[in-house]
Amino acid sequence: MKEKFYLTTAIPYCSGKPHIGNTYEVILTDAIARYKRQQGYDVFFLTGTDEHGIKIETKAAELGITPKEFVDGVNAEVKRIWSLVGASYDKFIRTTDGYHEKAVSDIFKKLLEKGDIYKGEYEGWYCVPDESFFTDTQVVDGKCPDCGRPVQRAREEAYFFKMSKYADRLLKHIEENPGFVEPESRLKEMVNNFLKPGLQDLCVTRSSFTWGVPVPGDEKHVIYVWIDALSNYITALGYDVDEQGELFKKYWPCDLHVIGKDIVRFHTIYWPIMLLALELPLPKKIYGHGWLNFGTDKMSKSKGNVMYADELAELFGVDGVRYYTLSAMPFAADGSITYESIISVYNTDLANNLGNLVNRTAAMNKKYFGKKIQQRGEEEGPDAELREAIEKAVKDVRSYMDGYRVSDALAAIFEAFRRANKYIDETTPWTLAKAEGAEKRLGTILYNLLETIRIGAVLLEPFVPETSKKILEQLGTDCKTTEFGGLAANNETAEPAVLFARIDEKEFFAKLSEENKDNEKDVNKAKEIKEELSEKEYEPLAEAIEFNDFLKPDLRVAKVLECEVMPKSKKLLKFQLDLGFEKRQVLSGIAKFYKPEELIGKKIIMVANLKPRMLAGEESNGMILASGHDDVHVLFADDDAAIGDRIC
Ligand code: MSP
């Protein structure tokens, strides 16, 4: 019987069209699923959409439609994009599916009955416009750490999950199961920043909106969207508290949850604790991939730098998009995407290295042998090296993919293609074609090339399935073995065709800007931005000051040496700054807007003569300048600005 392999993506919020970052995740998971199928596993690949929550309720209200109508529209868009990029999922779950909502309600009830969830009161500082509670240590001078507006003391009835009850068991599980979370660096952050300092009970209901699964028997509360969303991984398999379903029995525990780095905490702490409370086995592995950024910037609608898979596929083809995203994302770090970088990778790897190789080889086989595949003769010259190169690729792909190192696996295949191109230059088939009595040797050379390409195409299937299929069609074979020598002689190769036409960067950008000129969407977007701007309420200008008053704050250029999220406050980042003449620790309430790694090494501007103050139990010695309330942007100094220089 085939060994099972169950893998999942995170389920994206159904609040808008998924961008290339969200889509990368489904492409990545798809590549792993296809690879596992190729390896003979019985694969179950789950994806879906996260359809509840205040954001969706608000967006629907703004459009004057029901939340269900809203999510139906977005869900159709997600499915369209997933199928466009070739996601070979076995099931698509929506958190608004009836069976899921029932199971979530039952799970909540069971945990309530067990005493793991209890009803309590949430007391804290409430920010009315943000509808958020904050603790004493989170508020800054009586103001909301997010928007800076005054907060008020408030109490709210809510349900809490006794997280701490399971913390030791989870820690033990993590210690006994190395590789539970990959990459390891992400696990360390969870253990050191959250598990070891002690878990607080988690508030698992909301009463400020209604678009969610109601708490059974207390319907003015809805179940926290993360409890609802995380449960999808078991409800999709037919799990409910008093029935387990065939798929659940067969596929649970999950072999691999593929998620982004920002939601590692939910998957490595809350989700396993929920499972422990439900007395269910824990998933085997959680892989937190990095983020795909636009250049070095986070993709965001407000910055206008969001890219979408369908638009990219129009320009570079589906496999162009799959290849770029899979190869550009390293295992443990973020990746970057720009038009320039896709064009460069597309031309170098797909058009030149792979495309040319296939085209030249098929063309030579046509020219010299009327397309007929020749017998392979004795190995000589560089033949063994070429064979060993593709055999190495077979081995490397296996070992990289077993550790989910997808970009490394792709690089290993392309290394073999590079070797094949070199082989053509070394063996110069065109000279042999003119030489007397060299036909057999020429036939062997072409066989070796065709066979290397064939094995390469088989290896490529999980990553760029359409291309893999086209190459095998060009070679006129459906042989899928990765053993060298599988290609049958005497068959015919097909008519040579161009797999990836080179892209001229200049022409590309000229065409793109031409298209953008009369692109209705852009016109509408510009209108929207204009409307947004005219509706924006600007903060009134402060009173005029004397020049000497302006000189009072001592503003300096400082470099970020270290930056980390404060374990005690989700809002604060803790910085160690180099001011040139001294080092400073500064705390700043911008954790919602920046990840530490986005700031380390950057030069910022700080108020260096602010009196020290205590925040969340730590001293903050200065202030980092940033603009905005709802969309905060740190003011960075130019790379060449000297550390410690004063700003005036
Ligand atoms: N709904 C939650 C997940 C619940 S899972 C039980 C959520 N949704 S999301 O839409 O914000 O993100 C969906 C996935 O896309 C997450 O894994 C997230 O990390 C990933 N990405 C979001 N932006 C991304 C990039 N720019 N690059 C790569 N992945 C990105 O979180």
XYZ file of C-alpha atoms and ligand atoms in Angstrom:
679
model
C 0.000 0.000 0.000
C 1.168 3.523 -0.788
C 2.418 5.627 2.098
C 0.150 8.640 2.745
C 1.259 12.253 2.658
C -1.100 15.007 3.806
C -0.078 18.598 3.190
C -1.799 21.944 3.473
C -1.375 25.628 2.676
C -2.497 28.374 5.020
C -5.968 29.505 4.011
C -5.741 33.117 2.815
C -8.173 35.733 4.102
C -11.035 36.108 1.716
C -10.737 39.885 1.817
C -9.395 40.565 -1.666
C -7.668 39.095 -4.691
C -4.618 37.068 -3.580
C -1.321 38.626 -4.637
C 1.769 36.842 -5.906
C 3.026 36.375 -2.309
C -0.060 34.386 -1.261
C 0.014 32.616 -4.620
C 3.666 31.667 -4.147
C 2.592 29.619 -1.141
C 0.150 27.539 -3.158
C 2.731 27.091 -5.950
C 5.302 25.948 -3.381
C 2.892 23.491 -1.775
C 1.832 22.268 -5.201
C 5.456 21.582 -6.176
C 5.900 19.518 -3.008
C 2.596 17.681 -3.585
C 3.536 16.846 -7.176
C 6.993 15.719 -6.097
C 5.521 13.417 -3.442
C 3.082 11.951 -5.978
C 5.998 11.355 -8.321
C 7.733 9.533 -5.465
C 4.748 7.211 -5.193
C 2.989 8.670 -2.133
C -0.759 8.740 -1.709
C -0.999 12.532 -1.466
C -3.828 14.634 -0.076
C -3.313 18.335 -0.760
C -5.632 20.763 1.010
C -6.098 24.478 0.463
C -8.978 26.897 0.988
C -10.105 30.331 2.139
C -10.496 31.964 5.554
C -13.846 33.700 5.237
C -14.902 35.097 8.621
C -13.886 38.138 10.640
C -14.377 41.831 11.108
C -12.388 42.867 8.032
C -14.730 40.960 5.744
C -17.821 42.187 7.591
C -16.622 45.786 7.200
C -15.685 45.470 3.517
C -19.041 43.899 2.674
C -20.889 46.675 4.547
C -18.906 49.289 2.622
C -20.032 47.690 -0.630
C -23.622 47.335 0.581
C -23.660 43.543 0.165
C -23.848 40.683 2.645
C -20.577 39.183 3.924
C -21.514 35.904 2.237
C -21.985 37.644 -1.122
C -18.637 39.312 -0.612
C -16.728 36.111 0.220
C -18.418 34.235 -2.621
C -16.917 36.745 -5.039
C -13.419 36.674 -3.554
C -13.469 32.900 -3.189
C -14.196 32.524 -6.920
C -11.203 34.754 -7.632
C -8.910 32.695 -5.359
C -10.020 29.481 -7.053
C -9.481 31.032 -10.503
C -5.917 32.033 -9.626
C -5.126 28.711 -7.939
C -6.242 26.816 -11.012
C -4.454 29.214 -13.364
C -1.126 28.470 -11.666
C -1.846 24.743 -11.860
C -2.467 24.015 -8.162
C -3.281 20.306 -8.061
C -5.172 20.359 -4.770
C -7.418 17.503 -3.700
C -9.774 19.619 -1.628
C -10.657 23.279 -1.259
C -12.265 24.207 2.058
C -14.152 27.416 2.823
C -14.582 28.306 6.476
C -18.189 29.229 5.635
C -18.889 25.622 4.568
C -21.677 24.248 6.756
C -19.815 21.121 7.893
C -16.852 23.252 8.962
C -18.947 25.745 10.930
C -20.699 22.885 12.731
C -17.438 21.169 13.592
C -15.902 24.438 14.887
C -18.930 25.002 17.087
C -18.681 21.405 18.387
C -14.942 21.760 19.037
C -15.552 24.930 21.040
C -18.318 23.217 23.028
C -16.110 20.235 23.805
C -13.277 22.435 25.055
C -15.757 24.441 27.131
C -17.148 21.260 28.681
C -13.630 20.030 29.394
C -12.840 23.273 31.186
C -10.045 24.204 28.774
C -12.111 27.171 27.672
C -13.759 29.285 30.383
C -15.858 32.412 30.476
C -14.162 35.393 32.018
C -13.828 39.081 31.714
C -11.416 40.998 29.647
C -10.371 44.192 31.332
C -8.002 46.652 29.845
C -7.530 49.889 27.998
C -9.909 50.134 25.080
C -9.306 52.159 21.952
C -12.746 52.918 20.518
C -11.765 53.703 16.899
C -9.467 50.655 16.700
C -11.894 48.421 18.664
C -8.877 46.987 20.472
C -7.949 46.260 24.046
C -4.471 46.997 25.441
C -2.734 46.139 28.696
C -1.173 48.646 31.133
C 2.240 48.047 29.677
C 1.091 48.416 26.109
C -0.532 51.840 26.322
C 1.849 54.716 25.807
C 1.180 57.736 28.056
C -2.531 56.928 28.217
C -2.716 56.642 24.440
C -3.287 53.794 22.024
C 0.079 52.346 20.949
C -1.366 51.819 17.454
C -3.047 55.091 16.596
C -1.972 57.429 19.399
C -5.552 58.363 20.354
C -6.704 58.332 24.007
C -7.824 54.987 25.438
C -10.420 54.313 28.129
C -10.765 51.671 30.826
C -13.275 49.007 29.776
C -14.417 45.486 30.612
C -15.829 42.912 28.296
C -17.177 39.436 28.830
C -15.152 36.932 26.818
C -14.016 33.322 26.660
C -10.421 32.278 27.301
C -8.377 29.232 26.376
C -6.107 27.874 29.130
C -2.977 27.852 27.009
C -0.616 27.516 29.968
C -2.122 24.124 30.879
C -0.509 22.589 27.784
C 2.681 24.653 27.491
C 4.971 22.085 29.145
C 3.646 19.238 27.015
C 4.167 21.294 23.898
C 7.687 22.264 24.897
C 8.475 18.595 25.558
C 7.041 17.629 22.174
C 9.176 20.251 20.458
C 12.301 19.092 22.265
C 11.631 15.453 21.451
C 10.817 16.115 17.796
C 13.624 17.996 16.116
C 12.430 19.278 12.772
C 8.881 19.906 14.074
C 9.258 23.454 12.775
C 11.459 24.450 9.857
C 13.566 26.481 9.425
C 14.941 26.016 12.919
C 15.528 29.733 13.430
C 11.769 30.320 13.395
C 11.268 27.687 16.080
C 13.871 29.239 18.369
C 12.032 32.549 18.187
C 8.787 30.853 19.260
C 10.335 28.911 22.116
C 12.412 31.777 23.499
C 9.947 34.609 22.997
C 6.647 32.917 23.725
C 6.793 29.446 25.231
C 9.581 29.855 27.762
C 8.509 33.247 29.202
C 5.100 31.615 29.958
C 1.937 31.546 27.895
C -1.004 33.773 28.797
C -4.546 32.502 28.445
C -5.808 33.375 25.003
C -9.019 35.321 24.452
C -10.886 33.132 21.952
C -14.116 35.038 21.317
C -15.110 38.444 20.023
C -18.317 40.387 20.531
C -17.591 43.500 18.476
C -18.827 41.899 15.244
C -21.055 39.024 14.168
C -19.534 37.538 10.987
C -18.179 34.327 12.447
C -19.178 31.048 14.060
C -21.358 31.903 17.087
C -20.367 30.548 20.500
C -22.757 27.640 21.131
C -25.413 28.753 23.612
C -24.074 32.317 23.904
C -24.612 33.810 20.502
C -23.596 37.366 21.168
C -20.003 36.107 20.983
C -18.340 34.740 17.878
C -15.432 32.307 17.903
C -12.036 33.911 17.312
C -11.121 33.667 13.663
C -7.892 31.754 14.336
C -9.672 28.932 16.227
C -12.078 28.784 13.304
C -9.347 28.928 10.640
C -6.865 26.492 12.182
C -9.563 23.852 12.596
C -9.879 23.682 8.798
C -6.969 21.270 8.687
C -9.039 18.598 10.451
C -12.608 19.516 9.522
C -11.703 19.297 5.824
C -10.920 15.622 6.438
C -14.341 15.069 7.983
C -13.347 15.472 11.642
C -15.983 16.455 14.155
C -15.827 15.791 17.879
C -17.891 12.646 17.774
C -17.017 11.335 14.338
C -13.699 11.095 12.646
C -14.514 10.365 9.007
C -12.602 8.111 6.634
C -10.269 10.802 5.278
C -9.361 11.891 8.784
C -8.558 8.345 9.837
C -6.446 7.896 6.746
C -4.552 11.181 6.539
C -4.280 12.705 10.023
C -1.744 13.647 11.442
C -0.767 16.135 8.822
C 2.674 15.571 7.324
C 3.326 19.159 6.372
C 1.692 22.531 7.024
C 3.145 25.073 4.601
C 2.679 28.601 5.962
C 4.320 32.025 5.886
C 6.730 33.260 8.523
C 4.192 35.732 9.986
C 1.834 33.006 11.158
C 4.362 30.562 12.588
C 3.245 31.396 16.141
C -0.363 30.410 15.441
C 0.750 27.119 13.930
C 3.453 26.156 16.381
C 1.750 27.224 19.616
C -2.023 27.721 19.360
C -2.697 24.954 16.848
C -0.715 22.203 18.625
C -2.284 23.236 21.940
C -5.762 23.002 20.435
C -4.888 19.513 19.202
C -3.490 18.479 22.595
C -6.727 19.662 24.192
C -8.719 17.647 21.639
C -6.452 14.669 22.376
C -5.384 14.435 18.737
C -1.884 13.749 17.367
C 0.181 16.786 16.401
C 1.234 17.594 12.821
C 4.610 16.219 11.834
C 6.097 19.338 10.361
C 5.383 23.027 10.009
C 7.363 24.842 7.369
C 7.368 28.630 7.692
C 8.550 30.019 4.365
C 9.862 33.541 3.865
C 8.045 36.379 2.168
C 8.205 37.456 -1.414
C 8.851 41.184 -1.413
C 8.702 43.714 -4.186
C 12.417 44.470 -4.358
C 13.161 45.038 -0.691
C 9.706 46.430 0.095
C 6.797 44.581 1.586
C 4.014 44.302 -0.998
C 1.124 46.524 -0.035
C -1.793 48.061 -1.837
C -1.092 51.435 -0.288
C 2.430 51.396 -1.721
C 1.014 50.387 -5.107
C 3.613 47.631 -5.509
C 1.384 44.570 -5.472
C 1.865 42.006 -8.237
C -0.704 39.389 -9.203
C -0.119 35.931 -10.615
C -2.613 36.283 -13.470
C -1.055 39.526 -14.716
C 2.435 38.026 -14.455
C 1.326 34.868 -16.254
C 0.100 37.013 -19.174
C 3.639 38.375 -19.479
C 5.805 35.379 -18.597
C 3.529 32.339 -18.904
C 2.373 30.181 -16.003
C 5.647 28.282 -15.832
C 7.599 31.533 -16.000
C 5.778 32.577 -12.827
C 6.125 29.182 -11.162
C 9.809 28.934 -12.015
C 10.601 32.448 -10.884
C 8.804 32.259 -7.551
C 10.111 28.806 -6.702
C 13.691 29.600 -7.599
C 13.748 33.125 -6.146
C 12.651 32.093 -2.667
C 15.460 30.723 -0.545
C 14.645 28.093 2.088
C 14.956 30.253 5.185
C 14.872 33.858 4.020
C 12.748 36.295 2.054
C 12.835 36.543 -1.720
C 12.382 39.454 -4.053
C 10.408 40.010 -7.222
C 10.619 42.867 -9.732
C 9.989 42.944 -13.465
C 13.728 43.320 -14.032
C 14.563 40.260 -11.955
C 11.935 38.072 -13.614
C 13.130 39.109 -17.077
C 16.710 38.344 -16.138
C 15.942 34.901 -14.668
C 13.540 34.129 -17.506
C 16.153 34.937 -20.157
C 19.102 33.291 -18.424
C 17.539 30.106 -17.107
C 14.441 29.429 -19.162
C 15.179 30.931 -22.582
C 18.956 30.377 -22.748
C 19.938 27.504 -20.523
C 16.883 25.262 -20.917
C 14.993 26.529 -23.969
C 18.037 26.788 -26.229
C 19.327 23.420 -25.138
C 16.069 21.668 -26.043
C 15.670 23.595 -29.273
C 19.245 23.128 -30.468
C 19.206 19.432 -29.652
C 15.869 18.757 -31.346
C 16.994 20.818 -34.370
C 20.274 18.876 -34.649
C 18.486 15.563 -34.349
C 16.196 16.628 -37.177
C 19.016 17.948 -39.341
C 21.443 15.083 -38.908
C 19.118 12.111 -38.446
C 15.749 13.162 -39.851
C 14.448 13.238 -36.220
C 15.243 9.563 -35.584
C 16.745 8.887 -32.127
C 20.032 7.013 -32.545
C 21.472 4.112 -30.536
C 23.796 5.069 -27.696
C 27.341 3.847 -28.418
C 30.365 3.488 -26.123
C 31.009 6.328 -23.671
C 33.956 8.502 -24.561
C 35.261 12.039 -23.988
C 32.916 14.073 -21.800
C 30.025 11.528 -22.070
C 30.493 10.111 -18.575
C 30.662 13.581 -17.066
C 27.372 14.536 -18.699
C 25.691 11.334 -17.509
C 27.067 11.833 -13.998
C 25.808 15.434 -13.999
C 22.209 14.392 -14.622
C 22.525 11.428 -12.221
C 23.759 13.863 -9.577
C 20.773 16.102 -10.279
C 18.442 13.112 -9.683
C 20.081 12.461 -6.299
C 20.278 16.124 -5.312
C 16.645 16.791 -6.163
C 15.636 13.897 -3.942
C 17.662 15.019 -0.973
C 16.727 18.696 -1.341
C 13.036 17.948 -1.799
C 13.003 15.605 1.184
C 14.005 18.697 3.191
C 11.600 20.962 1.191
C 14.514 22.960 -0.201
C 12.713 23.695 -3.425
C 14.928 26.448 -4.845
C 18.003 24.282 -4.277
C 16.336 21.370 -6.070
C 15.611 23.563 -9.091
C 19.172 24.891 -9.093
C 20.465 21.294 -9.131
C 18.448 20.517 -12.291
C 19.601 23.664 -14.061
C 23.188 22.837 -13.179
C 22.815 19.651 -15.247
C 21.361 21.658 -18.159
C 24.372 23.958 -17.994
C 26.620 20.901 -18.199
C 24.673 19.741 -21.262
C 25.166 23.086 -23.020
C 28.876 22.841 -22.297
C 28.839 19.306 -23.724
C 27.549 20.659 -27.039
C 30.404 23.187 -27.147
C 32.925 20.458 -26.287
C 31.696 17.854 -28.755
C 30.844 20.295 -31.606
C 28.318 18.027 -33.365
C 28.347 20.335 -36.440
C 31.999 19.393 -37.131
C 31.285 15.707 -36.725
C 28.384 16.063 -39.143
C 30.850 17.047 -41.830
C 33.460 14.429 -40.930
C 33.690 11.052 -42.634
C 32.667 7.995 -40.569
C 31.614 10.004 -37.496
C 27.924 9.210 -37.777
C 27.866 6.714 -34.925
C 29.653 9.096 -32.594
C 27.331 11.928 -33.600
C 24.337 9.674 -32.902
C 25.690 8.880 -29.428
C 26.222 12.544 -28.661
C 22.680 13.399 -29.645
C 21.348 10.438 -27.699
C 23.228 11.606 -24.588
C 21.838 15.092 -24.971
C 18.272 13.936 -25.560
C 18.497 11.566 -22.613
C 19.861 14.262 -20.289
C 17.055 16.566 -21.368
C 14.473 13.804 -20.892
C 15.564 13.070 -17.320
C 15.737 16.813 -16.650
C 12.168 17.170 -17.919
C 10.985 14.360 -15.632
C 12.683 16.090 -12.699
C 11.063 19.398 -13.683
C 7.491 18.073 -13.601
C 6.682 19.098 -10.000
C 7.937 22.635 -10.582
C 6.979 23.518 -14.158
C 4.522 20.805 -15.232
C 3.510 22.351 -18.573
C 7.117 22.790 -19.657
C 7.992 19.280 -18.584
C 5.137 17.948 -20.714
C 6.125 20.062 -23.734
C 9.739 18.873 -23.557
C 8.751 15.226 -23.386
C 6.456 15.801 -26.373
C 9.388 17.341 -28.282
C 11.440 14.282 -27.501
C 8.564 12.086 -28.624
C 8.670 10.053 -25.421
C 6.594 9.377 -22.343
C 9.371 7.496 -20.573
C 9.452 8.721 -16.940
C 12.331 6.739 -15.476
C 15.204 8.734 -14.051
C 17.690 5.960 -14.951
C 20.059 7.034 -17.712
C 19.398 5.011 -20.877
C 15.593 4.857 -20.614
C 15.004 6.747 -23.865
C 14.178 4.275 -26.642
C 16.234 4.550 -29.807
C 14.541 4.560 -33.243
C 11.616 6.714 -32.042
C 11.307 10.162 -33.536
C 11.695 13.548 -31.928
C 9.004 16.116 -32.815
C 9.357 19.330 -34.800
C 11.729 21.650 -32.852
C 9.788 24.464 -31.154
C 10.753 27.467 -29.049
C 9.882 26.865 -25.398
C 10.637 30.344 -24.033
C 11.155 33.266 -26.393
C 13.781 35.719 -25.100
C 12.377 38.929 -23.671
C 13.935 42.222 -24.643
C 13.892 44.353 -21.505
C 13.582 47.681 -23.337
C 10.729 46.495 -25.538
C 9.063 44.902 -22.526
C 8.966 48.124 -20.537
C 7.935 50.184 -23.545
C 5.012 47.811 -24.148
C 4.103 47.738 -20.467
C 3.932 51.509 -20.185
C 1.968 51.684 -23.459
C -0.547 49.195 -22.057
C -0.706 51.058 -18.802
C -1.477 54.316 -20.553
C -4.897 53.279 -21.728
C -5.453 50.722 -19.076
C -8.839 51.415 -17.647
C -7.965 49.702 -14.406
C -5.181 52.145 -13.758
C -7.413 55.088 -14.494
C -9.899 53.749 -11.974
C -7.142 53.140 -9.491
C -5.925 56.700 -9.862
C -9.492 57.888 -9.303
C -9.765 55.754 -6.173
C -6.526 57.142 -4.790
C -7.728 60.651 -5.525
C -10.995 59.980 -3.749
C -9.173 58.458 -0.815
C -6.989 61.512 -0.582
C -9.877 63.929 -0.697
C -11.635 61.981 2.056
C -8.567 61.777 4.224
C -8.707 63.787 7.436
C -5.394 65.502 7.966
C -4.184 66.204 11.459
C -4.397 69.955 12.092
C -1.087 71.759 11.738
C 0.591 72.446 15.061
C 1.151 75.977 16.325
C 4.047 77.945 14.799
C 7.319 77.737 16.741
C 10.551 79.732 16.958
C 13.665 78.341 15.304
C 15.233 77.809 18.738
C 12.326 75.606 19.752
C 12.950 73.484 16.693
C 16.521 72.950 17.860
C 15.415 71.538 21.212
C 14.940 67.956 20.045
C 18.373 66.577 19.190
C 17.744 64.487 16.069
C 20.506 62.094 15.074
C 21.309 59.449 12.494
C 21.653 56.015 14.124
C 22.169 52.522 12.776
C 20.012 49.560 13.823
C 22.379 46.957 15.263
C 19.770 44.621 16.701
C 15.999 44.509 16.658
C 13.567 42.018 18.194
C 9.921 41.718 19.126
C 9.406 42.325 22.856
C 8.184 39.087 24.413
C 5.850 40.985 26.762
C 4.279 43.252 24.182
C 3.222 42.389 20.675
C 3.245 46.056 19.710
C 6.795 46.924 20.644
C 10.076 46.354 18.895
C 13.264 46.557 20.959
C 16.187 48.201 19.171
C 19.890 48.395 19.953
C 21.108 51.448 18.073
C 24.564 52.696 17.236
C 24.788 56.458 17.662
C 28.498 56.551 16.851
C 29.526 57.969 20.209
C 27.357 55.512 22.195
C 24.924 52.607 21.955
C 21.239 53.038 22.837
C 18.274 50.819 23.621
C 15.038 52.206 22.211
C 11.547 50.683 22.227
C 9.098 51.578 19.501
C 5.445 50.593 18.999
C 5.828 49.607 15.360
C 5.859 45.793 15.562
C 2.615 45.686 13.585
C 4.221 47.414 10.624
C 7.749 46.021 10.473
C 9.519 42.728 11.024
C 12.866 43.020 12.861
C 14.774 41.722 9.825
C 13.425 44.587 7.711
C 15.124 47.090 9.990
C 18.420 45.520 11.037
C 21.333 47.289 9.339
C 19.227 50.305 8.289
C 20.005 53.901 9.268
C 17.159 55.653 11.019
C 16.557 59.066 12.552
C 16.040 59.282 16.299
C 15.281 61.837 18.954
C 18.439 61.324 20.981
C 17.804 63.671 23.952
C 14.433 62.354 25.154
C 14.464 61.482 28.836
C 14.523 57.679 29.317
C 11.201 56.037 30.130
C 10.028 52.531 31.001
C 7.858 50.601 28.547
C 6.730 47.010 29.151
C 9.310 46.700 31.919
C 12.294 47.873 29.827
C 14.013 51.205 29.456
C 13.584 53.138 26.255
C 16.233 55.710 25.659
C 15.138 57.797 22.706
C 12.535 57.711 19.968
C 12.591 56.553 16.354
C 10.926 58.888 13.873
C 8.134 57.553 11.726
C 5.163 58.922 9.794
C 1.497 57.913 9.878
C -0.887 56.346 12.381
C -2.659 53.543 10.530
C 0.107 52.925 8.020
C 3.356 53.684 9.764
C 6.594 54.325 7.863
C 9.942 54.696 9.573
C 12.056 57.600 8.304
C 15.251 56.096 6.996
C 18.435 58.118 6.548
C 20.373 57.908 3.308
C 22.915 55.043 3.200
C 25.752 57.565 3.047
C 24.558 59.606 6.067
C 27.140 59.419 8.861
C 26.068 57.716 12.104
C 25.788 60.221 14.958
C 25.337 63.269 12.668
C 22.775 65.780 13.820
C 19.727 66.602 11.709
C 18.764 70.198 11.372
N -6.004 33.553 7.080
C -4.702 33.482 7.643
C -4.184 32.062 7.614
C -5.004 31.058 8.364
S -4.314 29.482 8.224
C -5.209 28.554 9.241
C -3.732 34.369 6.871
N -4.121 34.754 5.660
S -3.275 35.721 4.687
O -4.079 35.927 3.537
O -2.842 36.880 5.383
O -1.991 34.926 4.315
C -2.066 33.671 3.681
C -0.667 33.105 3.509
O 0.060 33.916 2.585
C 0.132 33.120 4.823
O 0.862 31.927 4.968
C 1.067 34.295 4.639
O 2.264 34.175 5.341
C 1.316 34.210 3.144
N 1.810 35.456 2.594
C 1.252 36.687 2.696
N 2.052 37.578 2.056
C 3.121 36.938 1.534
C 4.230 37.306 0.778
N 4.451 38.548 0.397
N 5.105 36.328 0.424
C 4.904 35.008 0.749
N 3.869 34.630 1.471
C 2.975 35.580 1.900
O -2.673 34.646 7.382
